[in-house]
JSON list of C-alpha atoms in Angstrom, two decimals:
[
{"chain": "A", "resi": 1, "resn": "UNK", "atom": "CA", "xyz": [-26.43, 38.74, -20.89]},
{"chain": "A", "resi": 2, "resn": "UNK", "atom": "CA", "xyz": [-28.19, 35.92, -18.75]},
{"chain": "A", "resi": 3, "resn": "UNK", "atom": "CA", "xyz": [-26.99, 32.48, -18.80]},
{"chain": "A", "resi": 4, "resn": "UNK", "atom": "CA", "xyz": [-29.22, 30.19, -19.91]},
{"chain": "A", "resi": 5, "resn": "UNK", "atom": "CA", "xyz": [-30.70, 28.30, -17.19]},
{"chain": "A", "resi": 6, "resn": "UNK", "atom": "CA", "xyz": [-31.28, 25.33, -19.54]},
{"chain": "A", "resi": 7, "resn": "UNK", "atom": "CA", "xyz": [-28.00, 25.35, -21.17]},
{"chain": "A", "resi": 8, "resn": "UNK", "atom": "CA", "xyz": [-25.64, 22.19, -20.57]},
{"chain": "A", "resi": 9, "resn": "UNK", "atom": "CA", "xyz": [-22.76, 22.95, -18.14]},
{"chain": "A", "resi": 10, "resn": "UNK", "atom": "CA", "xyz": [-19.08, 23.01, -19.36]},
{"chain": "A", "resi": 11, "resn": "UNK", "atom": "CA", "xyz": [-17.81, 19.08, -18.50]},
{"chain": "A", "resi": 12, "resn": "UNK", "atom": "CA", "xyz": [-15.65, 19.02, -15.09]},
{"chain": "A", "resi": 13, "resn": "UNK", "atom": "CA", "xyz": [-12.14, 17.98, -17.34]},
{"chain": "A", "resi": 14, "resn": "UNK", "atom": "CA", "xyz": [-9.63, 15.90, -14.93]},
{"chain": "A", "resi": 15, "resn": "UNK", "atom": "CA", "xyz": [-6.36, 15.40, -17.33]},
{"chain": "A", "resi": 16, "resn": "UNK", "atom": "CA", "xyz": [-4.17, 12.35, -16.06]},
{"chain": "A", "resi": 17, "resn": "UNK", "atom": "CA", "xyz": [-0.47, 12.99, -16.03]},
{"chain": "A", "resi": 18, "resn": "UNK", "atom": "CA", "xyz": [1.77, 11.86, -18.62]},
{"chain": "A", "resi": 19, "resn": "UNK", "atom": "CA", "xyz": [2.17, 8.89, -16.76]},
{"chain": "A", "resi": 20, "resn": "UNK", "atom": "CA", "xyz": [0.62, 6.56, -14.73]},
{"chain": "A", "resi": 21, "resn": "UNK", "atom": "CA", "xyz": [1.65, 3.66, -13.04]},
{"chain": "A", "resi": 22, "resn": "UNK", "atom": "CA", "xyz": [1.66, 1.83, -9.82]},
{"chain": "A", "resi": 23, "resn": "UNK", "atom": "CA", "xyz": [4.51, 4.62, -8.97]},
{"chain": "A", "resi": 24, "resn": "UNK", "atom": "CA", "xyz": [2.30, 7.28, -9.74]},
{"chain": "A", "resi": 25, "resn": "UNK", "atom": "CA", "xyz": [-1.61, 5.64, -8.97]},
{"chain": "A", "resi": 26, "resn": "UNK", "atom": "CA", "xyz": [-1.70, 6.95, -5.41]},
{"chain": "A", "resi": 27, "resn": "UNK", "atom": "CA", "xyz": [-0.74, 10.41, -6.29]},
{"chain": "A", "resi": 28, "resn": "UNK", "atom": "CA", "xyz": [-2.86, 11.08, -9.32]},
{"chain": "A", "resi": 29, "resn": "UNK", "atom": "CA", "xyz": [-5.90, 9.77, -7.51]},
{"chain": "A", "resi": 30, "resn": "UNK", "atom": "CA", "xyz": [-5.52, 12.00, -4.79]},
{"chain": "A", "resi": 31, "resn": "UNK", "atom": "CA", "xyz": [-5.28, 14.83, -7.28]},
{"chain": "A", "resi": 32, "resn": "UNK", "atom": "CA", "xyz": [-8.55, 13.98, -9.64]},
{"chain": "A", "resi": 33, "resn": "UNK", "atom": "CA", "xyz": [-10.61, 13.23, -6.63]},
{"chain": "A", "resi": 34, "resn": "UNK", "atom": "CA", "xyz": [-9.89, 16.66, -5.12]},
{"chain": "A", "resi": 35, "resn": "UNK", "atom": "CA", "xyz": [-11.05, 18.13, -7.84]},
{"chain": "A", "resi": 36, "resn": "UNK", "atom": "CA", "xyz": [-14.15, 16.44, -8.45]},
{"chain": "A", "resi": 37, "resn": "UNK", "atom": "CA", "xyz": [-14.89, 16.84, -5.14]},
{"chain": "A", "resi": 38, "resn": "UNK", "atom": "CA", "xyz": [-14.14, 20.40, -5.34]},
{"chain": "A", "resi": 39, "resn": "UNK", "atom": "CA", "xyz": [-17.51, 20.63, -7.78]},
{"chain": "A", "resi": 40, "resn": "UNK", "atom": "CA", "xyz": [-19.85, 19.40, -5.86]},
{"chain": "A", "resi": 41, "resn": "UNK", "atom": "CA", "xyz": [-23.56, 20.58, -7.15]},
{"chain": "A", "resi": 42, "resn": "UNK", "atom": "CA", "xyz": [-25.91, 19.94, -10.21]},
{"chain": "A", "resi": 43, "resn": "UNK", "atom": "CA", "xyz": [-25.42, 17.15, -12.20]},
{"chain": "A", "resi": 44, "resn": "UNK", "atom": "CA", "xyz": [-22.62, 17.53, -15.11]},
{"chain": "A", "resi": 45, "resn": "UNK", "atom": "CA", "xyz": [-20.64, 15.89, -17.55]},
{"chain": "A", "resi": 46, "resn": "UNK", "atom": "CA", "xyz": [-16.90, 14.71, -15.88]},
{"chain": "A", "resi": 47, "resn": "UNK", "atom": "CA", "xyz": [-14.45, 14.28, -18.51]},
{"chain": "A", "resi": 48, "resn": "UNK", "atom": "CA", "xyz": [-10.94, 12.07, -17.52]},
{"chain": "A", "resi": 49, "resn": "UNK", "atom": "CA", "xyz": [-8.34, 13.30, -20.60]},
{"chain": "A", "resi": 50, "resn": "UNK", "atom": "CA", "xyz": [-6.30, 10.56, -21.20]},
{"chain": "A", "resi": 51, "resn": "UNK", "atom": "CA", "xyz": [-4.33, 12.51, -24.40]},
{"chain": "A", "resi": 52, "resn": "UNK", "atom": "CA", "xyz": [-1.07, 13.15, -22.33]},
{"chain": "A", "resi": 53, "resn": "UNK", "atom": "CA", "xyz": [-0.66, 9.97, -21.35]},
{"chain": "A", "resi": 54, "resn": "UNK", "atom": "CA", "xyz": [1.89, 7.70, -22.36]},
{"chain": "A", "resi": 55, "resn": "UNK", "atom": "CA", "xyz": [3.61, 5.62, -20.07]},
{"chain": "A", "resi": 56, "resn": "UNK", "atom": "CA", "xyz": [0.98, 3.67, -17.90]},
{"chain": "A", "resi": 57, "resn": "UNK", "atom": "CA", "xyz": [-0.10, 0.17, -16.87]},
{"chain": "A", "resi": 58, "resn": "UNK", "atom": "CA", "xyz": [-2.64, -1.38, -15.11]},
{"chain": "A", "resi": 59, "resn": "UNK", "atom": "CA", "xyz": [-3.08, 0.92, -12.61]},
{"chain": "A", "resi": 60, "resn": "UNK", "atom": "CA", "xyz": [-4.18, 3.68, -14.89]},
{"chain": "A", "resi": 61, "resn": "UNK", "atom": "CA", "xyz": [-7.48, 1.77, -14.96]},
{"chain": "A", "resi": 62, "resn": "UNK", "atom": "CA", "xyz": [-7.75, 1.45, -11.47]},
{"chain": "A", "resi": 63, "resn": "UNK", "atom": "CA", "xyz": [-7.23, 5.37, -11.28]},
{"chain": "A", "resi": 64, "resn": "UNK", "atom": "CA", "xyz": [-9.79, 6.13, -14.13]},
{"chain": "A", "resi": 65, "resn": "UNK", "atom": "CA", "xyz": [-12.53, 3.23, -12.91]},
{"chain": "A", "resi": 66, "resn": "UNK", "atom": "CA", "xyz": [-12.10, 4.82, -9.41]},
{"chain": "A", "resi": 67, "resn": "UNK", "atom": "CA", "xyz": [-12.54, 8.62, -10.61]},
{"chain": "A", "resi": 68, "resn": "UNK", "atom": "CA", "xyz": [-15.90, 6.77, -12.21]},
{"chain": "A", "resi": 69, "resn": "UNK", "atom": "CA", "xyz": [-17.07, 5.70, -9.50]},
{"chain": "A", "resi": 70, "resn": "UNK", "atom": "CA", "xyz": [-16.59, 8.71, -7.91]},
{"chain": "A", "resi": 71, "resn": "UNK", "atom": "CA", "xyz": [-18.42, 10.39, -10.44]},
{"chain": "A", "resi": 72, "resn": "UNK", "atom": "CA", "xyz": [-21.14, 8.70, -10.74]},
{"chain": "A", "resi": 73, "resn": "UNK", "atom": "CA", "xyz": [-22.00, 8.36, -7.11]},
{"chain": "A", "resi": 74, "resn": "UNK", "atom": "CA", "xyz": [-21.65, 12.21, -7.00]},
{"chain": "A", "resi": 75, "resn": "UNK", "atom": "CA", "xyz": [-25.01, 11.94, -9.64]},
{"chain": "A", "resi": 76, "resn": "UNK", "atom": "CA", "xyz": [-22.57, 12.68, -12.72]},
{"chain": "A", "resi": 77, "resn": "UNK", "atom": "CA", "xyz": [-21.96, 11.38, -15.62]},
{"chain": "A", "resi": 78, "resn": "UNK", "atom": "CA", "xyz": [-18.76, 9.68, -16.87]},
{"chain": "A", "resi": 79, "resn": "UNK", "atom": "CA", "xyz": [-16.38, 9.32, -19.69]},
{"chain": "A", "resi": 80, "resn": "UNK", "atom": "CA", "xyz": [-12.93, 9.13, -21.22]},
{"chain": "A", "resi": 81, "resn": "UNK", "atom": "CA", "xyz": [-11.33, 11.75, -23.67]},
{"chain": "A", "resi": 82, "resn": "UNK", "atom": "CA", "xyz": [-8.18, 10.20, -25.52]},
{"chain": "A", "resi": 83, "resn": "UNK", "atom": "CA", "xyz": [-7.76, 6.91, -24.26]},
{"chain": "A", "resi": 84, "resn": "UNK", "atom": "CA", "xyz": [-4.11, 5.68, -25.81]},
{"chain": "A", "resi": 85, "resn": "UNK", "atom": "CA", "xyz": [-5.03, 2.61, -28.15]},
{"chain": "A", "resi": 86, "resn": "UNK", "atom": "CA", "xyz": [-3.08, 0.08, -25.49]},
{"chain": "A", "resi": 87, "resn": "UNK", "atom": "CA", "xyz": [-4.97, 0.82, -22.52]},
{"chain": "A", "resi": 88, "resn": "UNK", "atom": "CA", "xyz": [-8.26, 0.78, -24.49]},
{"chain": "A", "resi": 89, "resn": "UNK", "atom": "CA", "xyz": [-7.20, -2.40, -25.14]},
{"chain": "A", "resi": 90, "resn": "UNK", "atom": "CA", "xyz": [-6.44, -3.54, -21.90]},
{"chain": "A", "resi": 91, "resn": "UNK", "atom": "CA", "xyz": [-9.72, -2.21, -20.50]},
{"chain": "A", "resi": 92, "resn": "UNK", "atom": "CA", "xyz": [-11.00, -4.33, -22.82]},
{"chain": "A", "resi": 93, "resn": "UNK", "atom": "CA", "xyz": [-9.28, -7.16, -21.94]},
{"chain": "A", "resi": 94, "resn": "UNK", "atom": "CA", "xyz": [-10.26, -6.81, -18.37]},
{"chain": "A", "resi": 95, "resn": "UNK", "atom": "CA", "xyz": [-13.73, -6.82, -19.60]},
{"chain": "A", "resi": 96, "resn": "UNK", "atom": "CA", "xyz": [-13.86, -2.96, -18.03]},
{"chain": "A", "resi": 97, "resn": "UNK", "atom": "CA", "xyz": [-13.99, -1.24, -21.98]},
{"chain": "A", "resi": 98, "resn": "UNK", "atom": "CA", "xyz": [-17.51, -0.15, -21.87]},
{"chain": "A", "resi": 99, "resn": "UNK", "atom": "CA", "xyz": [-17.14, 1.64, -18.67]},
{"chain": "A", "resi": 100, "resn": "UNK", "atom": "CA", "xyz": [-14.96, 3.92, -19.94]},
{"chain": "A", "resi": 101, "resn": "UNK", "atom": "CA", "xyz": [-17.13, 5.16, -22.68]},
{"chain": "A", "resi": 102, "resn": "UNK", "atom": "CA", "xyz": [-15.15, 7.71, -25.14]},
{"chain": "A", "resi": 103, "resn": "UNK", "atom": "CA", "xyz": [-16.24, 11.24, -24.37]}
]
């Protein structure tokens, strides 16, 4: 069988740790930006999955608004899978909600 040229490409998934915090930021960074970087090419969908996580702060939206930015400069498009209610809300807060659009 031959793939469809046309056909949308599977979404790049980065899944954040169970948690992330200032201890952590540094770390997981390092790790999501490898692998975006590591799928370099064609546009596609990047997915950050948020559902493991459960103990975070602030700096889980520095990590996600970075991977973003990372994303998009790359030509890709961006969004969040599972956001926990509480960071949603401090996203909002922040006035940074509507950057991390729900995948």
């Amino acid at each position: 069988m031959v793939a469809d040229a046309t056909a949308p490409a599977e979404p790049l998934t980065l899944v954040l740790p169970a948690a992330l915090t200032h201890a952590q930021a540094r770390a997981s960074l390092d790790m999501l930006l490898q692998g975006l970087r590591a799928h370099r090419g064609p546009a596609m969908a990047v997915v950050a999955d948020a559902t493991a996580l459960v103990a975070f702060d602030s700096s889980a939206l520095a990590v996600l608004l970075e991977c973003r930015r990372e994303a998009l400069a790359q030509g890709h498009r961006f969004s969040v899978k599972g956001l926990p209610p509480d960071l949603g809300n401090l996203a909002k807060l922040y006035g940074v909600g509507a950057l991390l659009a729900s995948a």
